[in-house]
Coordinates of C-alpha atoms in Angstrom, one line a residue:
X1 CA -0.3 -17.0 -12.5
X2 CA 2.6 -15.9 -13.9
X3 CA 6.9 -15.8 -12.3
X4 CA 6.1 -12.2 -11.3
X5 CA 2.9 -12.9 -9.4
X6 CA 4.1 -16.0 -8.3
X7 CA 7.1 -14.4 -6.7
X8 CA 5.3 -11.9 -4.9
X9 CA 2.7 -14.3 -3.4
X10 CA 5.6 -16.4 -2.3
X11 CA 7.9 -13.4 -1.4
X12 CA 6.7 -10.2 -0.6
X13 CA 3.2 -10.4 0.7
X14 CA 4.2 -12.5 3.5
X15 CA 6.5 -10.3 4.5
X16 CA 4.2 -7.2 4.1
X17 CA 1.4 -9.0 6.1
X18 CA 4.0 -10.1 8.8
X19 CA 4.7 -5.8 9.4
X20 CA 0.8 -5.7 9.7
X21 CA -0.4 -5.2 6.3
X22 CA -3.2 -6.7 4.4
X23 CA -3.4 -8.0 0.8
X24 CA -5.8 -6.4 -1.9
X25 CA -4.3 -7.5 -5.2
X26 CA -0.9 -5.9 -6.1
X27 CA -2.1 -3.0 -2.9
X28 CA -1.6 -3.3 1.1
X29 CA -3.0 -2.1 3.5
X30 CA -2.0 -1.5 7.2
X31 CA -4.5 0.6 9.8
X32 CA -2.3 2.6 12.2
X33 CA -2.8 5.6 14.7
X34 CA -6.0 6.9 12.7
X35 CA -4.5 6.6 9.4
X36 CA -4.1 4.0 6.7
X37 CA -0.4 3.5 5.0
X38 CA -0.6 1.9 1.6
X39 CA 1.8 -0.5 -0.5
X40 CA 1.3 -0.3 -4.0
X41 CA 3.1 -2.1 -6.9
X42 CA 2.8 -0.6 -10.4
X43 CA 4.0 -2.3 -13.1
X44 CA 5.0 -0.5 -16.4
X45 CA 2.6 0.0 -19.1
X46 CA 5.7 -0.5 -21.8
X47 CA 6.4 -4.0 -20.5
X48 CA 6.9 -6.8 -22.8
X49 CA 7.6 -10.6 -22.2
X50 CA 10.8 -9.7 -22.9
X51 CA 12.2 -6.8 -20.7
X52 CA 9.5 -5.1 -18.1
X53 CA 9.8 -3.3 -15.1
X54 CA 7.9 -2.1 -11.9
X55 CA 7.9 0.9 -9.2
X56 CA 6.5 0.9 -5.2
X57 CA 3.9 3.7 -4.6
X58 CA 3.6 4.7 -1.0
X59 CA 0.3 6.2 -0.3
X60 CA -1.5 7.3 3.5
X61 CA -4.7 8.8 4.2
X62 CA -7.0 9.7 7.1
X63 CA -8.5 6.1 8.2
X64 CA -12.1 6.8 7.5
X65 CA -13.3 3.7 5.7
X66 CA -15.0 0.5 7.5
X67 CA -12.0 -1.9 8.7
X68 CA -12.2 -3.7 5.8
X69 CA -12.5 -1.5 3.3
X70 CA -9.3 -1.5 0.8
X71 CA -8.0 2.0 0.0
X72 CA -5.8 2.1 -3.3
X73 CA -2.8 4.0 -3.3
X74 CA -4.7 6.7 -5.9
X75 CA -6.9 7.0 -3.2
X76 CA -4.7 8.6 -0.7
X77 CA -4.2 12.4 0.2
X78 CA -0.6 12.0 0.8
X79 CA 1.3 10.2 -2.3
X80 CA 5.3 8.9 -2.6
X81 CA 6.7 7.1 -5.1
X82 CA 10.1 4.5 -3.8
X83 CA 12.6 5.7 -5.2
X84 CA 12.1 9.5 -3.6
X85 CA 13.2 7.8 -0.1
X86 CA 15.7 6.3 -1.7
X87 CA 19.2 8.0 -1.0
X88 CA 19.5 9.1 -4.9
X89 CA 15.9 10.9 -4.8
X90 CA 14.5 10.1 -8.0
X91 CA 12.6 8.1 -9.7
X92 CA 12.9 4.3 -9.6
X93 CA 12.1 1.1 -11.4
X94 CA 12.6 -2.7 -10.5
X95 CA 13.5 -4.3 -14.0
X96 CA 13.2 -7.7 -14.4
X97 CA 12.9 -10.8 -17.5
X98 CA 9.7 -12.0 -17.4
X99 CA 10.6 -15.8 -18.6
X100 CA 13.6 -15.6 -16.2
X101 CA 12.4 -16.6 -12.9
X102 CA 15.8 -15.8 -10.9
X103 CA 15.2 -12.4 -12.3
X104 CA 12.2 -12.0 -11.3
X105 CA 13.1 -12.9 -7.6
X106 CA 16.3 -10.1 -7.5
X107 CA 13.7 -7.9 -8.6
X108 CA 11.4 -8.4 -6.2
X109 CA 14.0 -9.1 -3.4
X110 CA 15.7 -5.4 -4.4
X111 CA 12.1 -3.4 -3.8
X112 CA 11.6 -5.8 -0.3
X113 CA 15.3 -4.6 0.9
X114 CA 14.1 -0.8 0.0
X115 CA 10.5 -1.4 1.6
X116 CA 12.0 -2.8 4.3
X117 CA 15.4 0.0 4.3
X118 CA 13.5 3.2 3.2
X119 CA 9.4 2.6 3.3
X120 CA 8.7 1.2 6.7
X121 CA 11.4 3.8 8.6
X122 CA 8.8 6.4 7.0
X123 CA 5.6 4.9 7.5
X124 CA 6.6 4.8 11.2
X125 CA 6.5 8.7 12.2
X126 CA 3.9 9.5 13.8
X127 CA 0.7 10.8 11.8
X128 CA 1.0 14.2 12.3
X129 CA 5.0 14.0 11.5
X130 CA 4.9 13.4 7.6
X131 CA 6.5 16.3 6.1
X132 CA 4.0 16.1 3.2
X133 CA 0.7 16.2 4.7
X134 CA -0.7 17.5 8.1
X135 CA -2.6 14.5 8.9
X136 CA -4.5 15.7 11.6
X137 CA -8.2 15.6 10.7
X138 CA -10.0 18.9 11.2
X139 CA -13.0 19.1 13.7
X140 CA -15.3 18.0 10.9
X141 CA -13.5 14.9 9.5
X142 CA -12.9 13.6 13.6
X143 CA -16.7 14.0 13.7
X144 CA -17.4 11.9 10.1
X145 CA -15.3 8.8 11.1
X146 CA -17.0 9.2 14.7
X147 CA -19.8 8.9 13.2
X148 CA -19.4 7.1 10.6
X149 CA -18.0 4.2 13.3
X150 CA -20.6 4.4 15.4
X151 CA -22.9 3.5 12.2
X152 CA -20.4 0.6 11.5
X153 CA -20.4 -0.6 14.7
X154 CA -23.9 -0.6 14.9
X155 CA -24.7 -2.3 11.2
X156 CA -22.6 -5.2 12.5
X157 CA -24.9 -5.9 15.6
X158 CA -27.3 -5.9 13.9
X159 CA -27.2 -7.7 10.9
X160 CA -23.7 -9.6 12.0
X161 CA -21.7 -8.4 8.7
X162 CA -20.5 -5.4 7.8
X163 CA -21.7 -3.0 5.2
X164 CA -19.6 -3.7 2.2
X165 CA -18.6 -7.5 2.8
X166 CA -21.7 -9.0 2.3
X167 CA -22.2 -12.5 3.3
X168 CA -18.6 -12.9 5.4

């Protein structure tokens, strides 16, 4: 494991999970009011081992998956980038050393105070409130994850798993 996934193990995801999200990789996810909000770190594909950089993608969808299904941030009908909530409104990148631990942790502690400052605050409106997307689900989706619940809930009475985690 290297500083940078070190750091966010031991810095950011347990803050994410204490707000209610869950860890899939370098993407969380959090179930609320029929959607799912998303967390997403992308690192830079021009980084080197010495200078790279990262960025927060936002992401939330119509919850339509099985509980534990993981939904990547690519995934999602309704996409933000960080540094758009930010008060500047442009683009933004966490740069850090990669051998430089202490860098490493600003880095990280920088995109938790804008999570925290800026992501959340908009996660929280209500479904239907994100200026982005209209959230609501027509007739037809509400009757898809109705039924596709139903088939969920009945799957795991019977068999005592669900459908895509096998064995747990």
């Amino acid at each position: 494991m290297n500083a940078f996934e070190r750091v966010i193990a031991q810095e950011l995801a347990p803050y994410l999970g204490s707000v209610g999200f869950l860890r899939h990789g370098q993407t969380w996810n959090r179930r609320m009011d029929g959607v799912v909000q998303v967390i997403a770190l992308q690192r830079s594909m021009t980084n080197t081992e010495l200078d790279s950089r990262f960025t927060v993608n936002i992401g939330v969808t119509p919850d339509t998956r099985p509980t534990k299904a993981s939904v990547a941030e690519h995934e999602c009908q309704a996409r933000q980038r960080i540094g758009f909530l930010r008060p500047e409104r442009q683009d933004h990148w966490y740069r850090y050393l990669p051998k430089d631990a202490a860098s490493v942790v600003l880095a990280v502690a920088e995109a938790r105070a804008d999570i925290e400052a800026h992501v959340l605050p908009y996660l929280s409106q209500r479904s239907g409130d994100f200026p982005w997307l209209l959230l609501q689900a027509t007739s037809a989706m509400q009757a898809h994850v109705t039924v596709w619940r139903a088939f969920d809930r009945l799957w795991r009475r019977i068999t005592g798993r669900g459908p895509f985690n096998k064995g747990a």
